[in-house]
Coordinates of C-alpha atoms and ligand atoms in Angstrom, one line a residue:
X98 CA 131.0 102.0 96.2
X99 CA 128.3 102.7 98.2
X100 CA 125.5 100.2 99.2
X101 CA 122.6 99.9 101.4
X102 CA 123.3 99.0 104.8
X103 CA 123.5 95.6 106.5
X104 CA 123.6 93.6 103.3
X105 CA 126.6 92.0 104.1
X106 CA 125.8 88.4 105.5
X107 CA 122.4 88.5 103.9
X108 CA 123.3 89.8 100.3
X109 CA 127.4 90.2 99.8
X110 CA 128.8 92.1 97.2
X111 CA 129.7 88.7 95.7
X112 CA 126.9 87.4 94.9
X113 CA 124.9 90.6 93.5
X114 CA 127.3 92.3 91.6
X115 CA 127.9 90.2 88.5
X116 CA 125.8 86.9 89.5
X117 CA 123.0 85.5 88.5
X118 CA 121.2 82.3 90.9
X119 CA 120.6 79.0 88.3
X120 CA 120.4 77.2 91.7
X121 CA 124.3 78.1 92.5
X122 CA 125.2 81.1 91.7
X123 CA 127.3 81.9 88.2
X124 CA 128.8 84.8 86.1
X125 CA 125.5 86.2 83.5
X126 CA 126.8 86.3 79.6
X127 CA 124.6 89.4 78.8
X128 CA 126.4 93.1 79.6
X129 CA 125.6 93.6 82.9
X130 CA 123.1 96.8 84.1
X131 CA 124.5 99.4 86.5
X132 CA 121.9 99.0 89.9
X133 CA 121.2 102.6 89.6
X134 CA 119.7 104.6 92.9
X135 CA 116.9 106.7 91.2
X136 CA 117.4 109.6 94.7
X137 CA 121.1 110.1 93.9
X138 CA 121.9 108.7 90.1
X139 CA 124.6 106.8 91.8
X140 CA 125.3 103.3 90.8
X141 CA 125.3 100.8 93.6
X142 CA 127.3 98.5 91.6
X143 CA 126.0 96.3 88.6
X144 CA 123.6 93.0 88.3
X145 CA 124.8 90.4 85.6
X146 CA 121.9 89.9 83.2
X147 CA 120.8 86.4 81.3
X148 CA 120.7 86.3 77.6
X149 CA 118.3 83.9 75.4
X150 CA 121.1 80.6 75.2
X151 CA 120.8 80.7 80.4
X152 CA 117.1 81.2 80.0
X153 CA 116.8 78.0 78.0
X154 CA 119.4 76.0 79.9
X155 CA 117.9 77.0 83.2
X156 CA 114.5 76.4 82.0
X157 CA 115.6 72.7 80.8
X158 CA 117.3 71.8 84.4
X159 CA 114.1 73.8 86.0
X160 CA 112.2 71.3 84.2
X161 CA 114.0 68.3 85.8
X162 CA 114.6 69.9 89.2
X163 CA 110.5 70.1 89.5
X164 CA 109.5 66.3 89.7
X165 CA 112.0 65.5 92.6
X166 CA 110.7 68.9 94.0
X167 CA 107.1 67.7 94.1
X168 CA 107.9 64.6 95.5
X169 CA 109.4 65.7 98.7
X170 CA 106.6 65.2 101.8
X171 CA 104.2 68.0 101.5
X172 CA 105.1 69.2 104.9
X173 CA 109.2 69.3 104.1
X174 CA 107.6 71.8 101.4
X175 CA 105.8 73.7 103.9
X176 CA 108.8 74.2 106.4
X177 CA 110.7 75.6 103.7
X178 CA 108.6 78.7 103.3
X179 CA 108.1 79.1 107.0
X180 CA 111.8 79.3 106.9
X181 CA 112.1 82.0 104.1
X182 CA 109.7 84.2 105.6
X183 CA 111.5 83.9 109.1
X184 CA 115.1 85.0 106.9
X185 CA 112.9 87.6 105.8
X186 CA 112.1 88.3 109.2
X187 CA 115.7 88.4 110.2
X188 CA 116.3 90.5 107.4
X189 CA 113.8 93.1 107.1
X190 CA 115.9 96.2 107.8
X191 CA 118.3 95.7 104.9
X192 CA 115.5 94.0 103.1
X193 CA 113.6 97.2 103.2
X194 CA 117.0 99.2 103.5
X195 CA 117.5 98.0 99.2
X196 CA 113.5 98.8 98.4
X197 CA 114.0 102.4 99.2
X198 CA 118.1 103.3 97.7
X199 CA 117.3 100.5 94.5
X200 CA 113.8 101.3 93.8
X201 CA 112.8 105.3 95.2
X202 CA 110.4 103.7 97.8
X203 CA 109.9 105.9 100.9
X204 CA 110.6 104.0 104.3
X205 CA 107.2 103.3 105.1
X206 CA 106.3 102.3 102.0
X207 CA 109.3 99.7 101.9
X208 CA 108.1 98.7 105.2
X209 CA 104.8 97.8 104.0
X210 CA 106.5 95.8 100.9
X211 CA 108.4 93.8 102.8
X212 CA 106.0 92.9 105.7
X213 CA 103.7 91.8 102.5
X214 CA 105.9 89.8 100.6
X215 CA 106.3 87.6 104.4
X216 CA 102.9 87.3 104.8
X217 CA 102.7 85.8 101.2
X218 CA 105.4 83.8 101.9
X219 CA 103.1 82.3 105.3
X220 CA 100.5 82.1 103.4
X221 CA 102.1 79.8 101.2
X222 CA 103.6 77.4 103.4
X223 CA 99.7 76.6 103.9
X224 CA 99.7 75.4 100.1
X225 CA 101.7 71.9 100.5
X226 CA 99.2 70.1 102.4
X227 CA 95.5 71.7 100.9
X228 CA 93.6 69.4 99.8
X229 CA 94.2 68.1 95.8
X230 CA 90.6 67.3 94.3
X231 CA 87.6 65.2 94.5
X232 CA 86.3 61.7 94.4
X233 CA 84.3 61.6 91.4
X234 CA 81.5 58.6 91.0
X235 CA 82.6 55.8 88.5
X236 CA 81.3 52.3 87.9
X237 CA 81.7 49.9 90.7
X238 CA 85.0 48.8 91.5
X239 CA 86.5 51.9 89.7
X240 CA 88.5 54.6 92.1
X241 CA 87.8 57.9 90.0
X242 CA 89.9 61.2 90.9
X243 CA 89.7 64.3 89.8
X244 CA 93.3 65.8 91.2
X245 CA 95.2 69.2 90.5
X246 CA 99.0 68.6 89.8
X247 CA 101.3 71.4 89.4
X248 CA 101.7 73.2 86.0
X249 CA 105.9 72.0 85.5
X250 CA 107.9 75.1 85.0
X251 CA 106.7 78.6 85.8
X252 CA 108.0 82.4 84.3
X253 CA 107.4 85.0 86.1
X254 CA 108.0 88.2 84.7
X255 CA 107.8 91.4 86.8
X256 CA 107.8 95.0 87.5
X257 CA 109.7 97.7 89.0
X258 CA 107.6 99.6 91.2
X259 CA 106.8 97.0 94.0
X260 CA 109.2 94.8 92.9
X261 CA 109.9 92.6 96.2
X262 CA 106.0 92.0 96.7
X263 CA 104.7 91.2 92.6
X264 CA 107.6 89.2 92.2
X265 CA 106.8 86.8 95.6
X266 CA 103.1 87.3 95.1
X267 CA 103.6 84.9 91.9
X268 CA 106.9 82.7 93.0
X269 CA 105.5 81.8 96.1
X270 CA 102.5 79.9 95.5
X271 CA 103.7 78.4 92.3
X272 CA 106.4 77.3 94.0
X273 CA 104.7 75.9 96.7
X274 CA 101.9 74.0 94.9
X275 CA 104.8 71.9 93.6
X276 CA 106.6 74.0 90.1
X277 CA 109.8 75.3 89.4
X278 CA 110.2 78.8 88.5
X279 CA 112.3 81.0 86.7
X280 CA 112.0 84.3 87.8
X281 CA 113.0 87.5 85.2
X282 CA 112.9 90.7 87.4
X283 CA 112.8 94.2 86.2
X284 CA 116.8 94.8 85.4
X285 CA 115.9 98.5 87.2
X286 CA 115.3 96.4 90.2
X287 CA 116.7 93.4 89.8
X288 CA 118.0 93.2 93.6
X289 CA 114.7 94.0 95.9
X290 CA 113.0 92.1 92.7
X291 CA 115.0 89.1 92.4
X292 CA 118.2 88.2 94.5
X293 CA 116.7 88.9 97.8
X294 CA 114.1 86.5 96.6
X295 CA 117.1 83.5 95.8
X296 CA 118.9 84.5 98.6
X297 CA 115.6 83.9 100.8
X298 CA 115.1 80.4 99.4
X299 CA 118.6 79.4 99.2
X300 CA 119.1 80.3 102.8
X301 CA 116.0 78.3 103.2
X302 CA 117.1 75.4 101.8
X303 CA 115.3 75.2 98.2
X304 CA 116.9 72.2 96.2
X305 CA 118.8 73.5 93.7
X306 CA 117.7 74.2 90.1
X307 CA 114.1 74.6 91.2
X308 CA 113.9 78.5 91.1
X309 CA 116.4 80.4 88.8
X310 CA 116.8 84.0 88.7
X311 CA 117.6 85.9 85.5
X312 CA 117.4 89.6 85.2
X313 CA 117.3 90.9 81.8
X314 CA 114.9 93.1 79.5
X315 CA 112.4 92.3 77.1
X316 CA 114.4 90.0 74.7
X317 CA 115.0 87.8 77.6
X318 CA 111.2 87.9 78.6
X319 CA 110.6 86.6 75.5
X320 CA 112.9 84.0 75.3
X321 CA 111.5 82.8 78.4
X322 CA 107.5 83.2 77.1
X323 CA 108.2 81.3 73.8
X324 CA 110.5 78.2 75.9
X325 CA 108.9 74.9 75.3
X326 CA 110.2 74.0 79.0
X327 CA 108.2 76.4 80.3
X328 CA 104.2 75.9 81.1
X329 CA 103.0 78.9 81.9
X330 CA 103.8 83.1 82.2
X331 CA 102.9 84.7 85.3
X332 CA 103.4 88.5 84.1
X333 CA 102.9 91.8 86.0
X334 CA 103.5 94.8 83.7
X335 CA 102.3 97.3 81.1
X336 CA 99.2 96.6 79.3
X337 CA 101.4 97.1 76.1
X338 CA 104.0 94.3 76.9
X339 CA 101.2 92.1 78.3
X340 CA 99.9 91.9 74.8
X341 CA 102.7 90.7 73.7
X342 CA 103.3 88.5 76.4
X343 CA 99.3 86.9 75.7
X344 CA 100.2 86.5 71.9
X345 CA 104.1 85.0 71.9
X346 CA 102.0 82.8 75.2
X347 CA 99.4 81.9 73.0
X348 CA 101.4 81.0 70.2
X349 CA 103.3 78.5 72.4
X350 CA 100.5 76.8 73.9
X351 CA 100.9 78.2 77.2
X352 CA 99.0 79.2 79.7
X353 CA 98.6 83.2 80.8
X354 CA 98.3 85.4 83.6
X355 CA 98.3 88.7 83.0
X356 CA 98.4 91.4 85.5
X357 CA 98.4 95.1 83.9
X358 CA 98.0 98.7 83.4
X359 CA 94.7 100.7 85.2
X360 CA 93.1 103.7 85.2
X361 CA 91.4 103.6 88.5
X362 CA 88.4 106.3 90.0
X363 CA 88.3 107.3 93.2
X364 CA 84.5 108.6 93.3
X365 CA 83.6 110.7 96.0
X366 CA 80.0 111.6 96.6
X367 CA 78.4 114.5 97.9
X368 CA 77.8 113.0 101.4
X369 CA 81.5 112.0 101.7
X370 CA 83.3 113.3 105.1
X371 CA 85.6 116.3 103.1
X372 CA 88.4 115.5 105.7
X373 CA 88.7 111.3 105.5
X374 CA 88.1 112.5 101.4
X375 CA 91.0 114.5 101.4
X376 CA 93.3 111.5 103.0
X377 CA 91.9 108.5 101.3
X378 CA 92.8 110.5 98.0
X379 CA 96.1 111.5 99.1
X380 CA 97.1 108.2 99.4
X381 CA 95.4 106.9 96.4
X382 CA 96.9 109.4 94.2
X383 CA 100.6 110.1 95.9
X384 CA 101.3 106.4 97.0
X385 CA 104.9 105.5 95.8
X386 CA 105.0 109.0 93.7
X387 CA 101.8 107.4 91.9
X388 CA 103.8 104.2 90.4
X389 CA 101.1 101.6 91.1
X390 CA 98.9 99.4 89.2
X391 CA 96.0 100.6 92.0
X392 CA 96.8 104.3 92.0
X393 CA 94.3 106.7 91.9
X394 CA 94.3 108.0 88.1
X395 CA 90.9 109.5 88.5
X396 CA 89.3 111.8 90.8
X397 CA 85.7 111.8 90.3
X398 CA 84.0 114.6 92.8
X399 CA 80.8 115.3 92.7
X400 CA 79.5 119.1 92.0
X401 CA 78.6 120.4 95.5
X402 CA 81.8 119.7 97.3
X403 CA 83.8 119.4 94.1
X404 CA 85.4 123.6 94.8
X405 CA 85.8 122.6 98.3
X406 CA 87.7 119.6 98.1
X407 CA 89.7 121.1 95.3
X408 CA 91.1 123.2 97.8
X409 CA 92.0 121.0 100.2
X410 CA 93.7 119.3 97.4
X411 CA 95.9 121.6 96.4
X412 CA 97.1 122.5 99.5
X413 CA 98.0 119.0 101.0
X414 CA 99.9 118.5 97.3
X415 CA 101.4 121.7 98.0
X416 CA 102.8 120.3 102.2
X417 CA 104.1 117.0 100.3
X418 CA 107.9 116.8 100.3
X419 CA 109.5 115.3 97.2
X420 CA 113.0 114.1 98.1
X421 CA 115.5 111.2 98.9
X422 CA 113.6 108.4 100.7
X423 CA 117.4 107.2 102.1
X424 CA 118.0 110.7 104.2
X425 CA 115.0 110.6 106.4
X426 CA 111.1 111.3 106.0
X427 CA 109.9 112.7 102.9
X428 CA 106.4 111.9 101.4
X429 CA 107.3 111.2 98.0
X430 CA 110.8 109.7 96.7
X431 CA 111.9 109.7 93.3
X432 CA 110.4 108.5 90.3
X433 CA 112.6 105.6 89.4
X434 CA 114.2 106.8 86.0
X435 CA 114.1 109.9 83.5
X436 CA 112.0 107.9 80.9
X437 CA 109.4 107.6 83.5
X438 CA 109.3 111.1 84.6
X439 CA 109.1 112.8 80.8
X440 CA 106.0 110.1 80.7
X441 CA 104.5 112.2 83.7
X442 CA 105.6 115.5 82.6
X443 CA 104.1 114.9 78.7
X444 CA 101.1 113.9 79.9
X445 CA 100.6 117.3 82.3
X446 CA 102.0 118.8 79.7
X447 CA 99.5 117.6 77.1
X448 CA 96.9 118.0 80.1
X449 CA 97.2 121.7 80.5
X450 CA 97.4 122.2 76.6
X451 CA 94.2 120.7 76.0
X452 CA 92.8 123.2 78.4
X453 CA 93.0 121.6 82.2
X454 CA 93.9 123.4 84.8
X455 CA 97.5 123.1 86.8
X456 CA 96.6 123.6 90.2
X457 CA 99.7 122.6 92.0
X458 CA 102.8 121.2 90.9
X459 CA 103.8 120.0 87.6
X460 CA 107.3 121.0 88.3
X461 CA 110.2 118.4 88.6
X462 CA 113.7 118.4 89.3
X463 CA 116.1 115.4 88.1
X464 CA 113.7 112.0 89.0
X465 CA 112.0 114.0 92.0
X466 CA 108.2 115.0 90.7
X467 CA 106.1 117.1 92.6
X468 CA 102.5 116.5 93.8
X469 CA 101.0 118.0 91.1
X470 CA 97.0 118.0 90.7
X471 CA 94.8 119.0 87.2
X472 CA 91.4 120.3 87.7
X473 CA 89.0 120.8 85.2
X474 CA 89.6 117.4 83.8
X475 CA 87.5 116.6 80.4
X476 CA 86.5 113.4 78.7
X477 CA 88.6 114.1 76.1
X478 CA 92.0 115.2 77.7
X479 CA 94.3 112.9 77.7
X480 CA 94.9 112.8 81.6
X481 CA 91.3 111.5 81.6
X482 CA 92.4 108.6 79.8
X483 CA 96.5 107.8 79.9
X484 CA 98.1 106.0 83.1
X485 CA 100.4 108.1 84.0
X486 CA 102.2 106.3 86.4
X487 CA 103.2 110.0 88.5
X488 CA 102.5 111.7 91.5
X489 CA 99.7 113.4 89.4
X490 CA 95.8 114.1 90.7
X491 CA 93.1 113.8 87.8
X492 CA 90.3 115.9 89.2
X493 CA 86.8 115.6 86.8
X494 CA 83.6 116.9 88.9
X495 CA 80.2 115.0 88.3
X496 CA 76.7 115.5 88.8
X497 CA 75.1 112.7 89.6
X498 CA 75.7 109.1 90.3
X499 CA 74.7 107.7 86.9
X500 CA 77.2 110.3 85.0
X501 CA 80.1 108.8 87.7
X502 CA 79.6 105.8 86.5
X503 CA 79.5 106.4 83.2
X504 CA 82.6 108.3 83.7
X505 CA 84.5 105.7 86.0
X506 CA 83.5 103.4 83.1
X507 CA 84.5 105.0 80.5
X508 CA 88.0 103.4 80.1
X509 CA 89.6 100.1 78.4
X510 CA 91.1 99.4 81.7
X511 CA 89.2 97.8 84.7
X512 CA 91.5 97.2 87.6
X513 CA 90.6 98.6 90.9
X514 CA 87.3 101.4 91.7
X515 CA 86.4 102.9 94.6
X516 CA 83.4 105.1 96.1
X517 CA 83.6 107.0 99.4
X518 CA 80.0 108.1 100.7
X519 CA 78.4 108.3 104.3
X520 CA 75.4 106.1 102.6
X521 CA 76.5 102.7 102.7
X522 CA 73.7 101.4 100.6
X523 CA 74.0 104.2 97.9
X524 CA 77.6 103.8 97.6
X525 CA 77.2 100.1 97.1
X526 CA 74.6 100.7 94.9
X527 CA 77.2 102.6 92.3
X528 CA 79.6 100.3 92.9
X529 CA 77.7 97.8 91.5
X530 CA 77.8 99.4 88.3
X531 CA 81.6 99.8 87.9
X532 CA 83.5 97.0 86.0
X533 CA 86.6 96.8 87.7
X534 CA 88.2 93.4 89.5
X535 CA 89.1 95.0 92.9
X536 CA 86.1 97.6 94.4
X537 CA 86.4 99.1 97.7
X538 CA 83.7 100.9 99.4
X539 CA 84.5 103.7 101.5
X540 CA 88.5 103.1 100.9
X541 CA 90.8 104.0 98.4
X542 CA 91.4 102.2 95.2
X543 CA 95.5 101.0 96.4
X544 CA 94.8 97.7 98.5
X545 CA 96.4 94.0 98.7
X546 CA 96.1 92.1 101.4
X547 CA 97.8 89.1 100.0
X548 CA 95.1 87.0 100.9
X549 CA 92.3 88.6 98.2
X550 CA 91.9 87.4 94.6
X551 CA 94.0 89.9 93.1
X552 CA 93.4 90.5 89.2
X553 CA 91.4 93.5 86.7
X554 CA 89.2 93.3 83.5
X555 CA 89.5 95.0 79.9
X556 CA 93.0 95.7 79.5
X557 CA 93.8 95.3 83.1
X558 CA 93.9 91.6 82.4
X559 CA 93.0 88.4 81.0
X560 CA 90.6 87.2 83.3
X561 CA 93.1 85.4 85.5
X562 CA 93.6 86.2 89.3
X563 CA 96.5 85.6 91.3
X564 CA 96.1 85.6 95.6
X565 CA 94.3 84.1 97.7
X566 CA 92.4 82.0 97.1
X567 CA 92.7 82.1 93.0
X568 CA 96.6 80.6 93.9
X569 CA 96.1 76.7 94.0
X570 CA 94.0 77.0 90.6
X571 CA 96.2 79.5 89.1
X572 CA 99.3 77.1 89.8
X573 CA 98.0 73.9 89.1
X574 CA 95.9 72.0 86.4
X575 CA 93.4 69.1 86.6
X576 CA 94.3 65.2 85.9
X577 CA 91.7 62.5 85.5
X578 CA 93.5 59.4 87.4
X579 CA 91.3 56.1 87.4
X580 CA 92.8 53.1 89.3
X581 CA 91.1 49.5 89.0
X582 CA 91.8 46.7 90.4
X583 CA 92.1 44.5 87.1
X584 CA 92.4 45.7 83.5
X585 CA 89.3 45.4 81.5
X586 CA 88.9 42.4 79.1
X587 CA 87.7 44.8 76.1
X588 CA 85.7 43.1 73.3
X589 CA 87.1 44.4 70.1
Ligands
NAD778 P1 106.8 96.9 81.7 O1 105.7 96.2 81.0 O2 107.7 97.9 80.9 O3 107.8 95.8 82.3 C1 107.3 94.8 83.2 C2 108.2 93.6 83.0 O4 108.0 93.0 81.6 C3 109.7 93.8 83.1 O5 110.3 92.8 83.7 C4 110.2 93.9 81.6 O6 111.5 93.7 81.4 C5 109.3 92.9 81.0 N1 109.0 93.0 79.6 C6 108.9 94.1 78.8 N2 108.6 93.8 77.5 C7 108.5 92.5 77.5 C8 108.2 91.6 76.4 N3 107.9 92.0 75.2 N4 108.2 90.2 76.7 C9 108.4 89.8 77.9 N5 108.7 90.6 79.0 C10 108.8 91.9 78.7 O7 106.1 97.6 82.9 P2 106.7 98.5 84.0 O8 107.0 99.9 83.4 O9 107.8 97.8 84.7 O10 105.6 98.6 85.1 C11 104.6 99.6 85.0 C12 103.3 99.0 84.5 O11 103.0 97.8 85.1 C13 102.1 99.9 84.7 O12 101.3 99.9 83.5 C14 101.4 99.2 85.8 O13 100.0 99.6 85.9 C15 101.6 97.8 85.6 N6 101.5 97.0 86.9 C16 100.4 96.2 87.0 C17 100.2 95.5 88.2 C18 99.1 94.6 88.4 O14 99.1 93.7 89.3 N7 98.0 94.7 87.6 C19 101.2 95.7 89.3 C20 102.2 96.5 89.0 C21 102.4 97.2 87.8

């Protein structure tokens, strides 16, 4: 069997193949997945998967685990996050090594993932010792405190596509404002997305039983969403899951974030530099063969430069190479499995038929897509509206800046907008307009820097954030605590 390099000491064969982490690590009950390289088709051996009977036993001692865990000094807390980003650290080559054979990521890409998911890591060692709440005024001799505690027991249910980073991004910070978590990866990543992540905390030296690790699919997302043991759902995913997620949440009592789908414009204006145009979109659009949340899913260019740029479009698609991110440098690696691909190709597919215009690409061979761009993109094609979640460039020419935002608008998603123009003021001045939870002047619409509020509107989201500085409220919730000196003689 073939598997990434370097894993040995940091990941063995033992612990991956056929294990799940409940705090030690033990056998899953559910039929294991085959870890499948998208590049080659290959199995890299097989992840054990948790059925509904683990998620609710690991959720109970995950439960216990967390008051012990909160009680530790705030700076033992600290250290131990400082300590899984330094494994990380240690690890990084066979950290990134899995990200590009388990998950089609390209090595800079991988790079990028992993050097993220430290910084988040860093970031929140600095959680333990922020400052809890406020002093609130009371009658005399009455110490009133407004305090945030931690939630109890956090899911977190997450993606394939950056599967290292949105999986930290949420254990992380819950864990470090004081909850246990039990983490359900993506079973098409389960490794990058969820053992790397128990190996770097039980390396670290995480008490046992306060994060768990259970790969599985839906059913086992939902068996974790409806556990009364559990407080809240931190999901990243579809918007169609999500909904799901918010009502089984809802219907629990529990609180919700939701992280989802977008449909994201990349507006560029007449007064736009054609060249920095050209590579801001590139990487919008072509970013991990198009599989993020932020990806560029519309081109908005405006009428006087719109032939122009077109051009220069098609023929950077045209110098992209698709192929395997493990044999060297290619621009775009595989799409990570043939469901996700016919997704692309219907939608091109259904692009062209509705009268766009294919002008590059559209071709694909097994998982590897090329960079394909449609012109002549309508209101009412379905590449105007659809994520597509491919290496595919929506191209819709404007007139003016009212109609781009009308058209950047016109969408039930609202996740991340962005406007390149050599007028500052006028640029702004749009972006204003756009409803979107992550807008970027003169950039592209794919940015995290960890340290931002990360989080969309419409059906990008529920109105929650995670990042930043959205983490301590996200993780925690208020108490009331009063403290007197004597108890009250009450009348009644
Ligand atoms: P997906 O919704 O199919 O799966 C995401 C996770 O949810 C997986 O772990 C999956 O097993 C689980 N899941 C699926 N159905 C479930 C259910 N009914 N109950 C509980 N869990 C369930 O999404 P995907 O295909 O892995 O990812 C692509 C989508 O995620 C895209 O729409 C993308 O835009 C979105 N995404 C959003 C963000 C963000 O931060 N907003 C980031 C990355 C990806």
């Amino acid at each position: 069997m073939s598997t990434p390099a370097a894993t040995a000491a940091f990941l063995p064969a033992s612990l991956w193949n056929q294990r799940l982490f409940t705090g030690t690590w033990q056998p899953g009950s559910a039929a294991p997945t085959a870890v499948i390289e998208p590049a080659s088709g290959k199995a890299l051996g097989e992840i054990a998967n948790a059925d509904a009977a683990q998620i609710a036993q690991s959720a109970r001692v995950a439960a216990n685990a967390q008051r012990d865990w909160y009680a530790l000094p705030y700076d033992d807390r600290a250290a131990l996050f400082r300590k899984a980003a330094q494994l990380a650290e240690s690890n990084f080559d066979s950290i990134v090594d899995w990200l590009v054979r388990e998950s089609g990521s390209t090595q800079p890409k991988a790079a990028f993932e992993t050097s993220i998911t430290i910084k988040a890591l860093y970031e929140s060692a600095a959680l333990p010792s922020r400052s809890q709440g406020e002093v609130l005024p009371s009658s005399a001799g009455r110490l009133s405190l407004a305090r945030r505690r931690p939630l109890g027991v956090i899911g977190v249910i997450s993606p394939f596509n950056f599967p290292l980073y949105l999986a930290m991004r949420a254990v992380a910070p819950a864990l470090a404002t004081g909850n246990a978590v039990v983490l359900k990866p993506d079973p098409r990543t389960a490794v990058c997305g969820g053992l790397v992540i128990a190996r770097l905390f039980e390396l670290a030296g995480l008490p046992a039983g306060v994060l768990h690790v259970l790969p599985g699919g839906a059913e086992a997302g939902e068996a974790l969403t409806s556990d009364p043991h559990v407080a809240m759902i931190q999901f990243t995913g579809s918007t169609g899951a999500g909904r799901k997620v918010g009502e089984a949440a809802g219907k629990h009592l529990k609180k919700v974030s939701l992280e989802l789908g977008g449909k994201n414009s990349l507006i560029v204006l007449d007064d736009a530099d054609l060249d920095l145009a050209l590579a801001n979109a590139t990487w919008g659009v072509y970013l991990h063969q198009g599989q993020i949340c932020m990806s560029t899913g519309r081109l908005l260019v405006q009428r006087g430069i719109y032939e122009r740029f077109l051009a220069k479009l098609v023929a950077k698609a045209q110098s992209l190479t698709v192929g395997d991110p493990a044999s060297g440098q290619v621009h775009l690696g595989p799409l990570i499995n043939a469901q996700q691909r016919d997704h692309a190709a219907k939608v091109v597919k259904a692009a062209v038929d509705a009268g766009a215009t294919l002008a590059a690409g559209g071709a694909y061979k097994e998982l590897f897509f090329e960079a394909t761009v449609l012109s002549g993109v309508t209101r009412d094609n379905p590449a105007f509206h659809e994520e597509i979640f491919g290496p595919v460039a929506v191209v819709i020419p404007f007139d003016t800046d009212a109609e781009a935002i009308e058209l950047a608008n016109d969408t039930e998603y609202g996740l991340s907008a962005a406007v390149l123009s050599s007028n500052v003021g006028r640029a702004l001045k749009l972006g204003e307009q756009l409803r979107v939870g992550l807008l970027h002047i003169n950039d592209q619409t794919v940015n995290d820097e960890v340290i931002n509020p990360f989080g969309g509107v419409g059906a990008s989201g529920n109105g929650t954030s995670i990042g930043g500085p959205a983490n301590f409220e996200e993780f925690t919730q208020w108490q009331w605590l009063t403290v007197k000196g004597d108890a009250p003689a009450y009348p009644l």
